[in-house]
Tab-separated table of C-alpha atoms in Angstrom:
chain	number	residue	atom	x	y	z
U	1	MET	CA	-21.697	-11.406	18.735
U	2	ASN	CA	-20.272	-7.915	18.353
U	3	LEU	CA	-17.109	-7.319	16.319
U	4	ARG	CA	-14.754	-7.675	19.280
U	5	GLU	CA	-16.261	-11.075	20.117
U	6	THR	CA	-16.281	-12.119	16.456
U	7	LEU	CA	-12.578	-11.323	16.116
U	8	ALA	CA	-11.734	-13.175	19.320
U	9	ASP	CA	-13.608	-16.220	18.028
U	10	ALA	CA	-11.858	-16.074	14.647
U	11	ASP	CA	-8.471	-15.616	16.333
U	12	ARG	CA	-9.084	-18.643	18.521
U	13	ARG	CA	-10.220	-20.792	15.567
U	14	ARG	CA	-7.426	-19.515	13.295
U	15	ILE	CA	-9.768	-18.368	10.556
U	16	ALA	CA	-10.065	-14.856	9.113
U	17	ILE	CA	-12.879	-12.368	8.634
U	18	GLY	CA	-13.061	-10.949	5.124
U	19	HIS	CA	-12.877	-7.161	4.835
U	20	PHE	CA	-14.133	-5.767	1.527
U	21	ASN	CA	-14.132	-2.105	0.532
U	22	VAL	CA	-17.108	-0.523	-1.187
U	23	SER	CA	-17.543	2.736	-3.087
U	24	GLU	CA	-21.208	2.422	-3.992
U	25	LEU	CA	-24.254	0.170	-3.557
U	26	ALA	CA	-23.506	-2.215	-6.432
U	27	THR	CA	-20.269	-3.377	-4.814
U	28	LEU	CA	-21.977	-3.560	-1.427
U	29	ARG	CA	-24.732	-5.692	-2.942
U	30	GLY	CA	-22.171	-8.124	-4.343
U	31	VAL	CA	-20.293	-8.329	-1.026
U	32	LEU	CA	-23.400	-8.985	1.048
U	33	SER	CA	-24.789	-11.486	-1.443
U	34	ALA	CA	-21.652	-13.589	-0.949
U	35	ALA	CA	-21.754	-13.207	2.841
U	36	ASP	CA	-25.413	-14.253	2.927
U	37	GLU	CA	-24.696	-17.279	0.737
U	38	LEU	CA	-21.895	-18.451	3.030
U	39	ARG	CA	-23.613	-17.298	6.243
U	40	ALA	CA	-20.337	-15.727	7.309
U	41	PRO	CA	-19.607	-12.462	9.143
U	42	VAL	CA	-18.192	-9.723	6.959
U	43	LEU	CA	-16.444	-6.391	7.409
U	44	VAL	CA	-17.489	-3.643	5.008
U	45	GLY	CA	-14.712	-1.078	4.657
U	46	VAL	CA	-14.787	2.508	3.470
U	47	SER	CA	-11.571	4.481	3.070
U	48	GLU	CA	-11.402	8.240	3.502
U	49	GLY	CA	-11.955	8.657	-0.233
U	50	GLU	CA	-14.844	6.214	-0.251
U	51	ARG	CA	-16.399	7.916	2.769
U	52	GLY	CA	-16.045	11.247	1.043
U	53	PHE	CA	-17.998	9.909	-1.920
U	54	ILE	CA	-20.699	7.973	-0.039
U	55	GLY	CA	-20.881	10.025	3.159
U	56	VAL	CA	-19.894	8.930	6.672
U	57	ARG	CA	-23.361	9.058	8.210
U	58	GLU	CA	-24.984	7.798	5.016
U	59	ILE	CA	-23.001	4.545	4.830
U	60	ALA	CA	-23.513	3.999	8.560
U	61	ALA	CA	-27.279	4.368	8.090
U	62	VAL	CA	-27.271	1.972	5.125
U	63	ILE	CA	-25.374	-0.675	7.094
U	64	ARG	CA	-27.739	-0.310	10.058
U	65	ALA	CA	-30.731	-0.826	7.767
U	66	LEU	CA	-29.174	-3.862	6.078
U	67	ARG	CA	-28.105	-5.344	9.403
U	68	ALA	CA	-31.681	-5.182	10.691
U	69	GLU	CA	-33.005	-7.373	7.873
U	70	ARG	CA	-30.203	-9.938	7.595
U	71	PRO	CA	-29.062	-12.821	9.815
U	72	THR	CA	-25.495	-12.387	8.535
U	73	PRO	CA	-23.305	-10.290	10.885
U	74	ILE	CA	-22.289	-7.102	9.034
U	75	PHE	CA	-19.672	-4.786	10.529
U	76	LEU	CA	-18.555	-1.370	9.287
U	77	ASN	CA	-14.942	-0.192	9.294
U	78	ALA	CA	-13.477	3.279	8.743
U	79	ASP	CA	-10.480	2.150	6.720
U	80	HIS	CA	-7.137	4.018	6.733
U	81	THR	CA	-8.150	7.088	8.700
U	82	HIS	CA	-5.286	9.580	8.830
U	83	SER	CA	-6.722	12.347	10.997
U	84	LEU	CA	-8.143	12.573	14.491
U	85	ALA	CA	-11.136	14.490	13.126
U	86	GLY	CA	-11.882	11.684	10.679
U	87	ALA	CA	-11.640	9.076	13.417
U	88	GLU	CA	-13.968	11.039	15.676
U	89	ALA	CA	-16.502	11.500	12.857
U	90	ALA	CA	-16.590	7.747	12.252
U	91	ALA	CA	-16.928	7.087	15.983
U	92	ARG	CA	-19.886	9.462	16.254
U	93	ALA	CA	-21.495	7.704	13.281
U	94	ALA	CA	-21.236	4.427	15.250
U	95	PHE	CA	-18.772	2.551	13.041
U	96	ASP	CA	-17.819	-0.843	14.480
U	97	GLN	CA	-14.107	-0.428	13.753
U	98	ILE	CA	-11.772	2.457	13.000
U	99	ILE	CA	-8.275	2.108	11.577
U	100	PHE	CA	-6.037	4.998	12.515
U	101	ASP	CA	-3.213	4.924	9.999
U	102	GLY	CA	-0.072	6.715	11.144
U	103	SER	CA	2.264	4.419	9.222
U	104	ALA	CA	3.638	7.302	7.124
U	105	LEU	CA	4.947	8.934	10.325
U	106	SER	CA	8.062	8.034	12.270
U	107	PHE	CA	7.535	5.167	14.695
U	108	GLU	CA	7.514	7.545	17.669
U	109	GLU	CA	5.016	9.908	16.035
U	110	ASN	CA	2.874	6.966	14.958
U	111	VAL	CA	2.718	5.764	18.566
U	112	GLN	CA	1.785	9.217	19.859
U	113	GLN	CA	-0.871	9.923	17.233
U	114	THR	CA	-2.387	6.445	17.421
U	115	ARG	CA	-2.567	6.561	21.216
U	116	ARG	CA	-4.322	9.921	20.977
U	117	ALA	CA	-6.803	8.465	18.468
U	118	VAL	CA	-7.469	5.430	20.673
U	119	GLU	CA	-8.239	7.678	23.631
U	120	ALA	CA	-10.498	9.963	21.571
U	121	ILE	CA	-12.442	7.091	20.012
U	122	ARG	CA	-12.951	5.331	23.330
U	123	SER	CA	-14.169	8.543	24.937
U	124	ILE	CA	-16.957	8.573	22.331
U	125	ASP	CA	-17.723	4.835	22.287
U	126	PRO	CA	-15.548	2.321	24.158
U	127	THR	CA	-17.047	-0.617	22.224
U	128	ILE	CA	-15.454	0.451	18.921
U	129	VAL	CA	-12.536	-1.740	17.820
U	130	VAL	CA	-9.459	0.400	17.105
U	131	GLU	CA	-6.679	-0.729	14.789
U	132	GLY	CA	-3.209	0.707	14.309
U	133	GLU	CA	-0.672	0.151	11.530
U	134	ILE	CA	3.119	-0.180	11.461
U	135	GLY	CA	5.549	-0.643	8.585
U	136	TYR	CA	5.006	0.454	5.003
U	137	ILE	CA	2.891	-1.267	2.334
U	138	GLY	CA	2.214	1.590	-0.072
U	139	SER	CA	-1.089	3.417	-0.413
U	140	GLY	CA	-4.120	3.277	-2.660
U	141	SER	CA	-5.940	0.353	-4.284
U	142	GLU	CA	-4.603	0.880	-7.791
U	143	ILE	CA	-2.900	-0.922	-10.663
U	144	LEU	CA	0.843	-0.167	-10.440
U	145	ALA	CA	3.711	-0.648	-12.871
U	146	GLU	CA	6.148	-1.361	-10.018
U	147	ALA	CA	6.168	-1.785	-6.252
U	148	PRO	CA	6.183	1.467	-4.234
U	149	LYS	CA	9.525	2.628	-2.860
U	150	GLY	CA	10.085	1.666	0.766
U	151	MET	CA	8.357	-1.712	0.518
U	152	GLY	CA	11.304	-3.321	2.314
U	153	ALA	CA	10.327	-1.675	5.616
U	154	LEU	CA	8.781	-4.768	7.207
U	155	SER	CA	7.501	-4.799	10.779
U	156	THR	CA	9.532	-6.457	13.528
U	157	PRO	CA	8.203	-8.414	16.520
U	158	SER	CA	9.799	-6.025	19.009
U	159	GLU	CA	8.284	-2.881	17.493
U	160	ALA	CA	4.931	-4.646	17.193
U	161	ARG	CA	4.929	-5.400	20.913
U	162	GLU	CA	6.054	-1.878	21.787
U	163	PHE	CA	3.378	-0.359	19.547
U	164	VAL	CA	0.537	-2.440	20.997
U	165	GLU	CA	1.605	-1.812	24.590
U	166	ALA	CA	2.114	1.930	24.080
U	167	THR	CA	-1.054	2.641	22.096
U	168	GLY	CA	-3.587	0.183	23.490
U	169	VAL	CA	-4.903	-0.754	20.031
U	170	ASP	CA	-7.242	-3.730	19.775
U	171	VAL	CA	-5.925	-4.877	16.384
U	172	LEU	CA	-2.509	-4.550	14.720
U	173	ALA	CA	-1.781	-4.222	10.989
U	174	PRO	CA	1.884	-5.115	10.301
U	175	ALA	CA	3.914	-5.028	7.092
U	176	VAL	CA	4.791	-8.639	6.278
U	177	GLY	CA	5.301	-8.653	2.512
U	178	ASN	CA	1.813	-7.379	1.738
U	179	MET	CA	1.202	-4.384	-0.506
U	180	HIS	CA	-1.681	-2.105	-1.426
U	181	GLY	CA	-2.867	-2.344	-5.012
U	182	LEU	CA	-1.842	-4.756	-7.761
U	183	LEU	CA	1.129	-4.758	-10.092
U	184	THR	CA	0.354	-4.984	-13.797
U	185	SER	CA	2.150	-8.348	-13.820
U	186	MET	CA	-0.323	-9.588	-11.196
U	187	VAL	CA	-3.295	-8.409	-13.245
U	188	ARG	CA	-1.893	-10.406	-16.181
U	189	GLY	CA	-1.551	-13.466	-13.934
U	190	GLU	CA	2.240	-13.517	-14.193
U	191	ALA	CA	3.024	-12.876	-10.518
U	192	GLN	CA	1.531	-12.997	-7.021
U	193	LYS	CA	2.272	-11.336	-3.709
U	194	ARG	CA	4.188	-13.529	-1.253
U	195	LEU	CA	4.013	-13.176	2.517
U	196	ASP	CA	6.641	-13.611	5.225
U	197	VAL	CA	4.717	-16.192	7.249
U	198	GLN	CA	7.519	-16.739	9.761
U	199	ARG	CA	7.512	-13.009	10.493
U	200	ILE	CA	3.749	-13.163	11.088
U	201	LYS	CA	4.232	-16.013	13.570
U	202	ALA	CA	6.986	-14.125	15.385
U	203	ILE	CA	4.924	-10.922	15.580
U	204	LYS	CA	1.901	-12.836	16.886
U	205	GLU	CA	4.015	-14.317	19.668
U	206	GLU	CA	5.076	-10.844	20.798
U	207	ALA	CA	1.912	-8.870	20.024
U	208	TRP	CA	-0.977	-11.027	21.159
U	209	VAL	CA	-3.824	-8.989	19.624
U	210	PRO	CA	-5.697	-9.973	16.435
U	211	MET	CA	-3.810	-8.925	13.298
U	212	THR	CA	-4.956	-7.557	9.955
U	213	LEU	CA	-3.441	-8.192	6.545
U	214	HIS	CA	-3.938	-5.093	4.414
U	215	GLY	CA	-3.434	-5.244	0.655
U	216	GLY	CA	-4.606	-8.838	0.370
U	217	SER	CA	-5.521	-8.608	-3.318
U	218	GLY	CA	-3.317	-10.717	-5.564
U	219	THR	CA	-1.764	-12.706	-2.714
U	220	ASN	CA	-0.811	-16.354	-3.191
U	221	ASP	CA	-3.600	-18.574	-1.808
U	222	GLY	CA	-1.201	-20.870	0.009
U	223	ASP	CA	0.479	-17.918	1.703
U	224	LEU	CA	-2.912	-16.575	2.780
U	225	ARG	CA	-3.862	-19.898	4.363
U	226	GLN	CA	-0.554	-20.080	6.215
U	227	ALA	CA	-0.779	-16.438	7.291
U	228	ILE	CA	-4.214	-17.013	8.793
U	229	LYS	CA	-2.984	-20.075	10.673
U	230	ALA	CA	-0.023	-17.979	11.879
U	231	GLY	CA	-2.236	-15.276	13.378
U	232	ILE	CA	-3.907	-13.079	10.726
U	233	THR	CA	-7.540	-12.500	11.737
U	234	ILE	CA	-8.746	-9.960	9.133
U	235	VAL	CA	-7.844	-9.887	5.431
U	236	HIS	CA	-8.487	-6.760	3.354
U	237	ILE	CA	-9.514	-7.076	-0.292
U	238	ASN	CA	-10.169	-3.993	-2.412
U	239	THR	CA	-8.291	-3.831	-5.723
U	240	GLU	CA	-9.575	-7.270	-6.768
U	241	LEU	CA	-13.129	-5.992	-6.295
U	242	ARG	CA	-12.481	-2.804	-8.240
U	243	LEU	CA	-10.967	-4.794	-11.090
U	244	ALA	CA	-13.895	-7.247	-11.108
U	245	TRP	CA	-16.369	-4.336	-11.015
U	246	ARG	CA	-14.733	-2.637	-13.985
U	247	ARG	CA	-14.522	-5.827	-16.021
U	248	GLY	CA	-18.189	-6.550	-15.283
U	249	VAL	CA	-19.267	-3.114	-16.479
U	250	GLU	CA	-17.078	-3.338	-19.582
U	251	ALA	CA	-18.415	-6.798	-20.480
U	252	TYR	CA	-22.004	-5.650	-20.108
U	253	LEU	CA	-21.466	-2.591	-22.299
U	254	VAL	CA	-19.796	-4.682	-25.005
U	255	ALA	CA	-22.829	-6.984	-25.022
U	256	HIS	CA	-25.346	-4.124	-24.702
U	257	PRO	CA	-23.750	-1.045	-26.320
U	258	ASP	CA	-26.995	0.947	-26.395
U	259	GLU	CA	-27.986	0.363	-22.766
U	260	VAL	CA	-28.201	3.477	-20.591
U	261	THR	CA	-30.016	2.154	-17.493
U	262	PRO	CA	-27.506	2.230	-14.597
U	263	TYR	CA	-28.898	-0.694	-12.605
U	264	LYS	CA	-28.837	-2.895	-15.705
U	265	ILE	CA	-25.305	-1.851	-16.621
U	266	LEU	CA	-24.150	-2.628	-13.068
U	267	SER	CA	-25.744	-6.093	-12.913
U	268	ASP	CA	-22.661	-7.881	-14.248
U	269	ALA	CA	-20.457	-5.873	-11.871
U	270	VAL	CA	-22.527	-7.076	-8.897
U	271	GLU	CA	-22.115	-10.688	-9.995
U	272	ALA	CA	-18.393	-10.269	-10.646
U	273	VAL	CA	-17.878	-8.831	-7.158
U	274	ARG	CA	-19.984	-11.607	-5.617
U	275	GLN	CA	-17.808	-14.265	-7.231
U	276	VAL	CA	-14.565	-12.702	-5.971
U	277	VAL	CA	-15.900	-12.282	-2.428
U	278	THR	CA	-17.309	-15.817	-2.325
U	279	GLY	CA	-13.976	-17.294	-3.337
U	280	ARG	CA	-12.011	-15.216	-0.860
U	281	MET	CA	-14.351	-15.872	2.064
U	282	ARG	CA	-14.197	-19.612	1.448
U	283	LEU	CA	-10.413	-19.434	1.466
U	284	PHE	CA	-10.328	-17.396	4.672
U	285	SER	CA	-12.363	-20.003	6.573
U	286	SER	CA	-10.708	-23.120	5.121
């Protein structure tokens, strides 16, 4: 199945596809190891910053090579793309999905810019799944002292329907209590993100397309299960992976302070990422 068919199947079954961001091959190795173990489809995401580091065509070529040798469905997403040029570059590189993020704009401007991106992407490759975003959930997969200002701007069912109808997006990313990054209190295990599940249900009733939950790191497990049953089809995890990666590297260097071989130093990071992804993917399909 292609990504569009995979999302339709997940939407029908009320399960979610895990979306995991990567910045380099060690994280990718951990993500795919978990997907292979569970024999589950997976979305590999690269933000504009991550694409700038890895390379747009380079990551597309890597995914094509890995896809050819694995039975596990692997899909590639251009995460949070803010420019038409960036969206077109990802489309020409044959990404499976492109998220055009105009959420920082006014609603009217977001509709106009997203519609323009949808048209441009489909003129290059009509099979690419295009996602749009409404509401505000902050930006950047970072550790934060406090929630970003404007986090109260949650999406409404009426604007969700208007946005989908006006732009023609295949997937919608609403703001429903989710947030990019993690608060320091969450890293310490003192707090969790909580979702407005009733809002998700109401939005799904009005906007019938598959929906994405961005900023899934640190979210209460029970809320995630309910959100998926309410209509969330893709869940994004990034900050949890970055934190696991860093802790893995730090633990290895404490145990092996004289080691200088990169692939050895990264071995614990790969395993730490694999464990996080395995746990999340099991939750998303439960």
